[in-house]
């Protein structure tokens, strides 16, 4: 089947077997190997990408069903010279050991922070109609779809908090930067 | 995965194709297709159909079949007036899955019985007449209520439990274009001698929306017990709405997950609660009624006391009575 996939703001014409998952299309046909295959069954989050700004598991998606959608992969959130705030924070906080789950963690955290900004509640939110505050408990719950076999969770959590602080409306960027320099 | 023909539906009529299987979020169907538990020859992608709105008014809410689990859980009307539904959705799966999973697909997700997904094992649900490997096998997650000698699978959905407690009805568009409504009680079939037939849906039937009447004012909870605190299916869950007036229970609707082949509800239990002053003895009586016909299968015997304790904890939380 001939389809066009919009990945990282670039249209790609592809000829695909309808069975091709979005993950396999990205990795095997577009050579975007940042998205990883852990379980291929929606159980680990290594394959997380954004579709129209929302995080999904690309292993449980058919590429042909995503024609017309805006797909963002880890390759689209930053480059080695221009890392995204989350990517920088993962480096600063050692948010990985082997690094296999890292692209999925970063894509998931990117989507998750948007969800928090939109005021979505989670399973641990006490008041469904109240404000959404990214506490430690909230962070763990919202990121539970991403497993880390190396158990680098403390670094992952610290990195996401750090990047989230920078993201917060009215955040004092200067003092955040000063704190970082001091820490380094 | 077996090969299939892919068709993109642009109008509901396109979904009515003989032998075709509907795909929405794909989070359950693709999983099962990879395992070759499901082997459709034709897939009809319904995701471009106009079934994505949530319409709430004073009487109730109509939820399009393609509304994602995350949009539904975050909807302001659902959070305010149907909180048990938000809670149940948020207790299920992961952030990524909820962004893809749809309302219609969630209702129709298949059991997590490990023999059902293992094509080397006998399973009456997957391969009618082959037997049930779970009876006498590993059945820790399986049913203690409503099962049959042919199948002891549980329905895994959290969302459906909340919908059952909320008296939801499923709107179905038949192959002839006719629209009909079914309560979840009618919609889901018990396994009996034909566990392969799980719902009243026939060929060419499309779920178009879910209708939920506005619940009476009361407290909403969804309490889910599972092996880890997130991203795991329920071993036992209780969801419902309960109202108290003048110190007595004025109304109660409760549904249970993890116990049975469909979201479970027991009218006698609710009847026993209404008009009573909540206390520990009443909660015990309610649990007796729920579990009167419960039957363990070995590995899952623990679900009987667990269901009792979970129901009692839910009732304590719903009534505010801790003794
Ligand atoms: C790792 C993992 C963990 C999970 N944990 C939980 C959990 O804790 N709790 C929980 O409740 N669920 C859980 N789920 C299941 C998840 O909720 C379902 O996979 C999802 O809701 C299915 O929705 P879908 O739109 O992706 O369905 P699909 O996979 O697209 O479809 C499922 C079935 O519904 C049919 N169908 C879909 N839409 C329609 C329609 N409109 N009309 C007629 N037929 C239709 C399809 O033909 C198919 O048979 C989990 C899933 C995974 C992979
Ligand atoms: S319990 Fe049902 S689904 Fe599981 S093996 Fe037996 S027949 Fe199959
Ligand atoms: S590879 Fe997709 S969730 Fe594991
Ligand atoms: S860093 Fe190795 S799996 Fe997470």
Coordinates of C-alpha atoms and ligand atoms in Angstrom, one line a residue:
Chain A
X1 CA 0.0 0.0 0.0
X2 CA 1.2 3.5 -0.9
X3 CA 1.0 6.0 1.9
X4 CA 2.5 9.3 3.1
X5 CA 3.7 9.6 6.7
X6 CA 4.5 13.0 8.2
X7 CA 7.3 12.4 10.6
X8 CA 9.1 15.2 12.3
X9 CA 7.5 17.7 10.0
X10 CA 8.7 15.9 6.9
X11 CA 6.4 14.0 4.5
X12 CA 7.7 10.5 3.5
X13 CA 6.2 8.5 0.6
X14 CA 6.2 4.8 1.6
X15 CA 5.1 1.5 0.1
X16 CA 4.1 -0.6 3.0
X17 CA 2.5 -4.0 3.8
X18 CA -0.6 -3.0 5.8
X19 CA 0.8 -5.2 8.7
X20 CA 3.7 -2.8 9.3
X21 CA 3.5 -1.3 12.7
X22 CA 4.2 2.4 13.0
X23 CA 7.3 1.4 15.0
X24 CA 8.6 -0.8 12.2
X25 CA 7.8 1.8 9.6
X26 CA 9.9 4.3 11.5
X27 CA 12.8 2.0 12.2
X28 CA 13.0 -0.2 9.2
X29 CA 11.7 2.0 6.4
X30 CA 12.7 5.5 7.5
X31 CA 15.8 4.6 9.4
X32 CA 14.6 6.5 12.5
X33 CA 16.0 4.0 14.9
X34 CA 15.7 6.2 18.0
X35 CA 12.3 4.6 18.8
X36 CA 13.0 1.3 20.4
X37 CA 11.3 -2.1 20.3
X38 CA 11.2 -3.6 23.8
X39 CA 8.2 -5.8 24.0
X40 CA 6.2 -5.1 20.8
X41 CA 3.0 -5.5 22.9
X42 CA 2.3 -2.2 24.6
X43 CA 3.9 -3.3 27.9
X44 CA 7.1 -1.3 28.1
X45 CA 6.9 2.1 26.5
X46 CA 10.3 1.9 24.7
X47 CA 8.5 2.7 21.4
X48 CA 6.7 5.8 22.6
X49 CA 6.2 8.6 20.0
X50 CA 3.9 11.5 19.7
X51 CA 1.0 11.5 17.3
X52 CA -0.6 14.9 16.9
X53 CA 1.1 15.9 20.1
X54 CA 0.0 12.9 22.2
X55 CA 2.1 10.0 23.4
X56 CA 1.2 6.5 22.1
X57 CA 2.9 3.1 21.8
X58 CA 4.0 2.9 18.2
X59 CA 4.2 -0.9 18.4
X60 CA 0.4 -1.2 18.8
X61 CA -0.3 1.1 15.8
X62 CA -0.5 0.3 12.1
X63 CA 1.5 2.8 10.0
X64 CA -1.3 2.9 7.4
X65 CA -3.8 4.2 10.0
X66 CA -1.6 7.2 10.7
X67 CA -1.6 8.8 7.2
X68 CA -2.2 12.5 7.7
X69 CA -1.1 12.5 11.3
X70 CA 1.8 14.5 12.7
X71 CA 4.3 12.0 14.1
X72 CA 7.1 13.1 16.3
X73 CA 10.0 10.8 17.3
X74 CA 13.0 11.4 19.5
X75 CA 14.9 12.5 16.3
X76 CA 12.4 15.3 16.0
X77 CA 12.6 16.7 19.6
X78 CA 16.2 17.8 19.5
X79 CA 19.6 17.3 17.8
X80 CA 23.0 16.8 19.4
X81 CA 23.6 20.5 19.0
X82 CA 20.1 21.6 20.0
X83 CA 18.9 19.2 22.7
X84 CA 15.4 19.7 24.2
X85 CA 15.1 20.7 27.8
X86 CA 14.2 17.1 28.7
X87 CA 17.2 15.7 26.8
X88 CA 19.5 18.0 28.6
X89 CA 18.0 17.2 31.9
X90 CA 18.4 13.4 31.3
X91 CA 22.1 14.0 30.7
X92 CA 22.5 16.2 33.7
X93 CA 20.8 13.7 36.0
X94 CA 22.1 10.5 34.5
X95 CA 18.6 9.4 33.6
X96 CA 19.8 6.1 32.1
X97 CA 22.2 3.3 32.4
X98 CA 22.1 1.3 29.1
X99 CA 19.9 3.9 27.5
X100 CA 17.6 1.6 25.7
X101 CA 14.4 2.9 27.3
X102 CA 15.6 6.5 27.2
X103 CA 14.0 7.7 23.9
X104 CA 10.7 6.3 25.1
X105 CA 11.1 7.9 28.5
X106 CA 11.8 11.3 26.9
X107 CA 9.0 11.1 24.4
X108 CA 6.6 9.9 27.1
X109 CA 7.7 12.7 29.5
X110 CA 7.2 15.2 26.7
X111 CA 3.7 14.0 26.2
X112 CA 3.1 13.7 29.9
X113 CA 4.1 17.3 30.6
X114 CA 1.6 18.5 28.0
X115 CA -1.1 16.5 29.7
X116 CA -0.3 18.1 33.0
X117 CA -0.3 21.5 31.4
X118 CA -3.8 20.7 30.0
X119 CA -4.9 19.9 33.5
X120 CA -5.6 16.2 33.0
X121 CA -6.1 14.3 36.3
X122 CA -4.4 10.9 37.0
X123 CA -5.2 7.9 39.1
X124 CA -3.5 9.4 42.1
X125 CA -5.1 12.9 41.8
X126 CA -7.1 13.4 45.0
X127 CA -9.6 15.9 43.6
X128 CA -10.6 15.2 40.0
X129 CA -11.7 18.8 39.6
X130 CA -8.8 20.4 41.3
X131 CA -5.5 21.7 40.0
X132 CA -2.8 19.3 38.6
X133 CA 0.4 19.5 40.5
X134 CA 3.3 17.3 39.4
X135 CA 4.2 15.7 42.8
X136 CA 6.5 12.7 43.0
X137 CA 3.5 10.4 43.3
X138 CA 1.9 12.0 40.3
X139 CA 5.1 11.7 38.2
X140 CA 5.5 8.0 39.0
X141 CA 1.8 7.3 38.2
X142 CA 1.9 9.3 34.9
X143 CA 5.1 7.6 33.8
X144 CA 4.2 4.1 34.7
X145 CA 3.8 3.1 31.0
X146 CA 7.6 3.3 30.7
X147 CA 9.7 0.6 32.2
X148 CA 13.4 0.8 32.8
X149 CA 15.1 -2.6 33.0
X150 CA 18.2 -1.0 34.5
X151 CA 16.0 0.7 37.1
X152 CA 17.5 4.2 36.5
X153 CA 14.3 5.6 37.9
X154 CA 15.9 8.0 40.4
X155 CA 17.7 9.8 37.6
X156 CA 14.7 9.7 35.3
X157 CA 12.5 11.2 38.0
X158 CA 15.1 13.9 38.8
X159 CA 15.5 14.8 35.1
X160 CA 11.7 15.1 34.5
X161 CA 11.3 17.3 37.6
X162 CA 14.1 19.5 36.5
X163 CA 12.8 19.9 33.0
X164 CA 9.3 20.5 34.3
X165 CA 10.5 23.2 36.6
X166 CA 11.9 25.0 33.6
X167 CA 8.6 24.6 31.8
X168 CA 6.5 26.0 34.6
X169 CA 4.7 29.2 33.8
X170 CA 6.5 32.1 35.4
X171 CA 9.6 30.0 36.2
X172 CA 12.6 32.1 37.1
X173 CA 14.9 30.8 34.3
X174 CA 17.9 32.7 35.7
X175 CA 17.8 31.2 39.1
X176 CA 17.2 27.7 37.6
X177 CA 20.3 28.2 35.5
X178 CA 22.4 29.4 38.4
X179 CA 21.4 26.5 40.5
X180 CA 22.5 24.2 37.7
X181 CA 25.8 25.8 37.3
X182 CA 26.3 25.6 41.0
X183 CA 25.4 21.9 41.0
X184 CA 27.9 21.2 38.2
Chain B
X1 CA 0.8 -11.6 11.9
X2 CA -1.3 -13.0 9.1
X3 CA -1.8 -10.7 6.1
X4 CA -5.1 -8.8 5.7
X5 CA -6.8 -6.4 3.5
X6 CA -6.9 -2.9 4.9
X7 CA -10.0 -0.7 4.3
X8 CA -10.5 2.8 5.6
X9 CA -14.1 3.6 6.3
X10 CA -15.3 7.1 5.5
X11 CA -19.0 6.4 6.3
X12 CA -20.7 4.0 8.7
X13 CA -21.9 1.9 5.8
X14 CA -18.3 1.1 5.0
X15 CA -17.9 -0.7 8.3
X16 CA -20.6 -3.2 7.3
X17 CA -18.6 -5.7 5.3
X18 CA -19.0 -9.4 5.5
X19 CA -16.2 -11.1 7.3
X20 CA -14.5 -7.8 8.2
X21 CA -13.1 -6.9 11.6
X22 CA -13.3 -3.4 12.9
X23 CA -10.2 -1.7 14.2
X24 CA -10.3 1.4 16.3
X25 CA -7.3 2.2 18.7
X26 CA -5.9 -1.2 17.8
X27 CA -4.3 -1.6 21.3
X28 CA -6.0 -5.0 21.9
X29 CA -6.7 -6.2 18.4
X30 CA -3.1 -5.7 17.1
X31 CA -1.7 -7.3 20.2
X32 CA -3.9 -10.4 19.5
X33 CA -3.2 -10.3 15.8
X34 CA 0.6 -10.4 16.5
X35 CA -0.1 -13.5 18.5
X36 CA -2.3 -14.9 15.8
X37 CA -5.1 -15.3 18.4
X38 CA -7.1 -13.1 16.0
X39 CA -6.6 -13.5 12.3
X40 CA -8.9 -11.2 10.4
X41 CA -8.8 -11.3 6.6
X42 CA -10.2 -7.8 6.3
X43 CA -9.6 -4.9 8.7
X44 CA -11.9 -1.9 8.5
X45 CA -10.4 1.2 10.1
X46 CA -13.2 3.2 11.5
X47 CA -11.1 5.9 13.1
X48 CA -12.1 8.6 10.5
X49 CA -15.8 8.2 11.3
X50 CA -17.6 11.0 13.1
X51 CA -17.9 9.3 16.5
X52 CA -15.6 11.4 18.6
X53 CA -17.8 13.8 20.6
X54 CA -18.9 13.8 24.2
X55 CA -22.4 15.5 24.4
X56 CA -23.6 16.1 27.9
X57 CA -26.9 17.7 29.0
X58 CA -29.1 17.7 32.2
X59 CA -30.3 14.1 31.5
X60 CA -27.1 12.4 30.7
X61 CA -24.2 12.0 28.4
X62 CA -23.6 10.5 25.0
X63 CA -20.1 9.3 24.4
X64 CA -18.9 8.7 20.8
X65 CA -17.4 5.2 20.3
X66 CA -14.1 6.7 19.1
X67 CA -13.6 9.0 22.1
X68 CA -10.2 8.0 23.5
X69 CA -10.0 6.8 27.1
X70 CA -7.8 9.8 28.0
X71 CA -10.2 12.4 26.5
X72 CA -13.1 10.8 28.3
X73 CA -11.3 10.6 31.7
X74 CA -10.3 14.3 31.4
X75 CA -13.6 15.6 30.2
X76 CA -15.0 18.3 32.6
X77 CA -18.5 16.8 32.6
X78 CA -17.3 13.3 33.2
X79 CA -15.0 14.5 36.0
X80 CA -17.8 16.4 37.7
X81 CA -20.9 14.2 37.2
X82 CA -19.6 10.7 36.4
X83 CA -16.5 10.7 38.5
X84 CA -16.5 6.9 38.9
X85 CA -16.0 6.7 35.1
X86 CA -13.0 9.0 35.1
X87 CA -11.6 7.1 38.1
X88 CA -12.0 3.7 36.4
X89 CA -10.4 4.9 33.2
X90 CA -7.5 6.5 35.0
X91 CA -6.9 3.3 36.9
X92 CA -6.5 1.4 33.6
X93 CA -3.5 0.7 31.3
X94 CA -0.9 3.6 30.8
X95 CA -0.9 7.2 29.6
X96 CA 0.2 6.0 26.2
X97 CA -2.5 3.3 25.9
X98 CA -5.3 5.6 27.1
X99 CA -4.4 8.1 24.4
X100 CA -5.0 5.4 21.8
X101 CA -7.7 3.2 23.3
X102 CA -11.3 4.1 22.4
X103 CA -14.6 3.8 24.2
X104 CA -16.0 1.1 21.9
X105 CA -12.7 -0.9 21.7
X106 CA -12.4 -0.8 25.5
X107 CA -15.8 -2.4 25.9
X108 CA -14.8 -5.2 23.5
X109 CA -11.3 -5.9 24.7
X110 CA -10.7 -9.6 25.2
X111 CA -9.9 -11.6 28.3
X112 CA -6.3 -11.7 29.6
X113 CA -6.5 -15.4 30.3
X114 CA -3.0 -16.6 29.4
X115 CA -4.3 -19.7 27.7
X116 CA -6.5 -17.6 25.4
X117 CA -3.4 -15.8 24.2
X118 CA -1.3 -19.0 23.9
X119 CA -2.3 -20.7 20.6
X120 CA -0.6 -24.0 21.7
X121 CA -3.1 -24.5 24.5
X122 CA -6.7 -25.7 24.4
X123 CA -9.2 -22.8 24.8
X124 CA -12.9 -22.9 24.1
X125 CA -13.1 -19.2 23.7
X126 CA -10.4 -19.1 21.0
X127 CA -11.0 -22.5 19.5
X128 CA -14.6 -23.7 20.4
X129 CA -14.7 -27.3 21.6
X130 CA -10.9 -27.6 22.2
X131 CA -11.3 -27.5 26.0
X132 CA -10.3 -25.1 28.8
X133 CA -6.7 -25.3 29.9
X134 CA -7.5 -22.8 32.8
X135 CA -9.7 -25.2 34.7
X136 CA -7.2 -27.1 36.7
X137 CA -4.5 -24.9 35.3
X138 CA -3.1 -21.5 36.1
X139 CA -6.2 -19.5 36.9
X140 CA -5.1 -16.9 39.5
X141 CA -6.6 -14.0 37.6
X142 CA -9.8 -15.8 36.5
X143 CA -13.4 -15.8 37.5
X144 CA -15.2 -16.7 40.7
X145 CA -18.6 -15.7 39.6
X146 CA -20.6 -16.2 36.4
X147 CA -18.2 -18.8 34.9
X148 CA -19.2 -22.0 33.2
X149 CA -17.7 -25.5 32.8
X150 CA -16.5 -24.3 29.4
X151 CA -14.7 -21.1 30.4
X152 CA -13.7 -19.2 33.5
X153 CA -12.3 -16.1 31.9
X154 CA -12.8 -12.6 33.4
X155 CA -13.6 -9.4 31.4
X156 CA -10.6 -7.2 32.0
X157 CA -12.0 -3.7 31.5
X158 CA -12.1 -1.1 34.2
X159 CA -14.1 1.3 32.2
X160 CA -16.9 -1.2 31.7
X161 CA -17.2 -1.7 35.4
X162 CA -17.9 2.0 35.9
X163 CA -20.3 2.0 33.0
X164 CA -22.2 -1.0 34.4
X165 CA -22.6 0.9 37.7
X166 CA -23.8 3.9 35.8
X167 CA -26.5 2.0 33.9
X168 CA -24.8 2.8 30.5
X169 CA -26.4 1.6 27.3
X170 CA -24.6 0.8 24.2
X171 CA -25.8 2.3 20.9
X172 CA -25.4 -0.1 18.0
X173 CA -25.8 0.5 14.3
X174 CA -26.9 -2.7 12.7
X175 CA -25.8 -3.8 9.2
X176 CA -29.2 -2.5 7.9
X177 CA -28.4 1.0 9.3
X178 CA -31.0 0.5 12.1
X179 CA -29.9 1.9 15.6
X180 CA -30.6 -0.1 18.7
X181 CA -29.7 0.4 22.4
X182 CA -28.7 -2.3 24.9
X183 CA -27.9 -2.2 28.6
X184 CA -24.5 -3.6 29.4
X185 CA -26.3 -6.4 31.2
X186 CA -27.9 -7.4 27.9
X187 CA -24.8 -6.5 25.9
X188 CA -22.4 -8.9 27.5
X189 CA -23.3 -12.6 27.4
X190 CA -22.2 -15.1 30.1
X191 CA -20.0 -17.9 28.7
X192 CA -22.4 -20.9 29.3
X193 CA -21.7 -23.4 26.6
X194 CA -20.5 -20.8 24.0
X195 CA -17.7 -18.8 25.5
X196 CA -16.6 -17.6 22.1
X197 CA -19.7 -15.5 21.9
X198 CA -19.1 -12.6 24.3
X199 CA -21.6 -10.0 23.3
X200 CA -24.9 -9.6 21.4
X201 CA -23.0 -8.0 18.5
X202 CA -23.5 -9.7 15.2
X203 CA -21.8 -9.4 11.8
X204 CA -21.9 -5.8 10.6
X205 CA -22.8 -4.3 13.9
X206 CA -20.9 -1.1 14.8
X207 CA -20.9 0.5 18.3
X208 CA -21.6 4.1 17.6
X209 CA -21.9 5.6 21.1
X210 CA -22.6 4.9 24.8
X211 CA -25.5 6.6 26.6
X212 CA -25.3 7.2 30.3
X213 CA -28.1 8.7 32.4
X214 CA -27.0 11.3 34.9
X215 CA -26.5 9.6 38.2
X216 CA -28.3 10.7 41.4
X217 CA -26.1 12.9 43.6
X218 CA -23.8 10.8 45.8
X219 CA -20.3 9.7 46.3
X220 CA -18.4 8.0 43.5
X221 CA -15.4 5.7 43.9
X222 CA -13.5 3.2 41.9
X223 CA -11.3 0.9 44.0
X224 CA -8.9 -1.4 42.2
X225 CA -6.7 -4.1 43.7
X226 CA -3.9 -5.3 41.6
X227 CA -0.4 -6.8 41.7
X228 CA 1.4 -3.5 41.3
X229 CA 0.0 0.0 42.0
X230 CA -0.1 1.1 38.3
X231 CA -0.2 -0.3 34.8
X232 CA -1.7 -3.7 35.8
X233 CA -5.1 -5.3 35.4
X234 CA -7.5 -5.6 38.3
X235 CA -7.6 -8.7 40.5
X236 CA -10.7 -7.3 42.1
X237 CA -12.3 -3.9 41.6
X238 CA -15.4 -2.2 42.9
X239 CA -16.9 0.9 41.4
X240 CA -20.0 2.8 42.1
X241 CA -22.2 5.6 43.4
X242 CA -23.9 5.8 46.8
X243 CA -26.1 8.4 48.3
X244 CA -27.0 8.9 52.0
X245 CA -30.0 10.8 53.3
X246 CA -30.8 11.2 57.0
X247 CA -28.2 8.7 58.0
X248 CA -29.6 6.0 55.8
X249 CA -28.4 4.7 52.4
X250 CA -30.8 6.3 49.9
X251 CA -29.4 4.7 46.7
X252 CA -26.5 2.5 45.8
X253 CA -25.2 1.1 42.5
X254 CA -22.1 -1.0 42.6
X255 CA -20.3 -3.0 39.9
X256 CA -17.3 -5.3 40.2
X257 CA -14.4 -6.1 38.0
X258 CA -12.0 -9.0 38.0
X259 CA -14.6 -11.4 39.4
X260 CA -16.6 -12.5 36.4
X261 CA -16.8 -12.8 32.6
X262 CA -18.5 -9.5 32.5
X263 CA -18.7 -6.4 34.7
X264 CA -20.7 -7.8 37.6
X265 CA -23.7 -6.3 39.3
X266 CA -26.0 -7.8 41.9
X267 CA -29.4 -6.2 42.4
X268 CA -30.1 -8.1 45.6
X269 CA -26.9 -6.6 47.2
X270 CA -28.0 -3.1 46.3
X271 CA -31.5 -3.7 47.5
X272 CA -30.1 -4.9 50.9
X273 CA -28.2 -1.7 51.3
X274 CA -30.9 0.8 50.5
X275 CA -32.9 2.2 53.4
X276 CA -30.4 0.9 55.9
X277 CA -28.1 2.6 58.4
X278 CA -24.6 1.8 57.2
X279 CA -22.5 -0.3 59.7
X280 CA -20.1 -3.2 59.6
X281 CA -22.8 -5.8 59.9
X282 CA -24.6 -4.4 56.9
X283 CA -21.4 -4.4 54.9
X284 CA -20.8 -8.0 55.8
X285 CA -24.3 -8.9 54.7
X286 CA -23.6 -7.2 51.4
X287 CA -20.5 -9.2 50.9
X288 CA -22.4 -12.4 51.8
X289 CA -24.9 -11.7 49.1
X290 CA -22.2 -10.9 46.5
X291 CA -20.2 -14.0 47.2
X292 CA -23.1 -16.5 47.9
X293 CA -22.4 -18.3 44.6
X294 CA -18.7 -17.7 44.4
X295 CA -16.6 -20.6 43.4
X296 CA -12.8 -20.6 43.5
X297 CA -10.8 -22.6 40.9
X298 CA -7.7 -23.2 43.0
X299 CA -5.2 -20.5 42.2
X300 CA -7.9 -17.8 42.4
X301 CA -9.5 -18.9 45.7
X302 CA -7.9 -15.9 47.3
X303 CA -10.3 -13.7 45.3
X304 CA -13.2 -14.7 47.5
X305 CA -11.9 -13.1 50.7
X306 CA -10.2 -10.3 48.7
X307 CA -13.6 -9.4 47.1
X308 CA -15.2 -9.4 50.5
X309 CA -12.6 -7.0 51.9
X310 CA -12.5 -4.8 48.9
X311 CA -16.3 -4.4 48.9
X312 CA -16.3 -3.6 52.6
X313 CA -13.5 -1.1 52.2
X314 CA -15.4 0.5 49.3
X315 CA -18.6 0.7 51.4
X316 CA -16.7 2.3 54.3
X317 CA -15.3 4.9 51.9
X318 CA -18.7 5.5 50.2
X319 CA -20.6 5.9 53.5
X320 CA -17.9 7.4 55.7
X321 CA -18.7 4.8 58.3
X322 CA -15.5 3.2 59.5
X323 CA -16.9 0.6 62.0
Ligands
LIG1 C1 -0.1 -3.5 28.5 C2 -1.6 -3.2 28.5 C3 -2.2 -3.0 29.7 C4 -3.6 -2.7 29.8 N1 -4.1 -2.5 31.0 C5 -5.5 -2.3 31.1 C6 -6.1 -2.1 32.4 O1 -5.4 -2.0 33.4 N2 -7.4 -1.9 32.4 C7 -8.2 -1.9 31.3 O2 -9.4 -1.7 31.4 N3 -7.6 -2.1 30.1 C8 -6.3 -2.3 30.0 N4 -5.7 -2.5 28.8 C9 -6.6 -2.8 27.6 C10 -7.0 -1.5 26.9 O3 -7.9 -0.8 27.7 C11 -7.7 -1.9 25.6 O4 -6.7 -2.5 24.7 C12 -8.3 -0.8 24.8 O5 -9.3 -0.2 25.6 C13 -9.0 -1.3 23.5 O6 -9.5 -0.2 22.8 P1 -9.0 0.0 21.3 O7 -9.8 1.2 20.8 O8 -7.5 0.0 21.2 O9 -9.6 -1.3 20.7 P2 -9.2 -2.2 19.4 O10 -8.0 -3.0 19.7 O11 -9.2 -1.3 18.2 O12 -10.5 -3.1 19.3 C14 -10.8 -4.1 20.3 C15 -12.0 -4.9 19.8 O13 -13.1 -4.0 19.6 C16 -13.7 -4.1 18.3 N5 -14.2 -2.7 18.1 C17 -13.5 -1.5 18.3 N6 -14.3 -0.5 18.1 C18 -15.5 -0.9 17.7 C19 -16.7 -0.3 17.3 N7 -16.9 1.0 17.3 N8 -17.8 -1.1 17.0 C20 -17.6 -2.5 17.0 N9 -16.5 -3.1 17.3 C21 -15.4 -2.4 17.7 C22 -12.6 -4.5 17.5 O14 -13.0 -5.2 16.3 C23 -11.8 -5.5 18.4 O15 -12.4 -6.7 18.4 C24 -4.4 -2.7 28.6 C25 -3.8 -3.0 27.4 C26 -2.4 -3.3 27.3 C27 -1.8 -3.5 26.0
LIG2 S1 -10.9 -19.7 30.8 FE1 -11.9 -19.3 28.8 S2 -10.3 -18.1 27.8 FE2 -9.2 -19.2 29.4 S3 -8.5 -21.1 28.5 FE3 -10.5 -21.5 29.4 S4 -11.9 -21.2 27.7 FE4 -10.0 -20.2 27.1
LIG3 S1 7.8 -1.9 22.3 FE1 6.0 -0.8 22.3 S2 5.4 -0.8 24.4 FE2 7.1 -2.2 24.4
LIG4 S1 18.4 2.7 31.0 FE1 18.5 0.6 30.5 S2 16.4 0.1 30.3 FE2 16.4 2.1 31.1

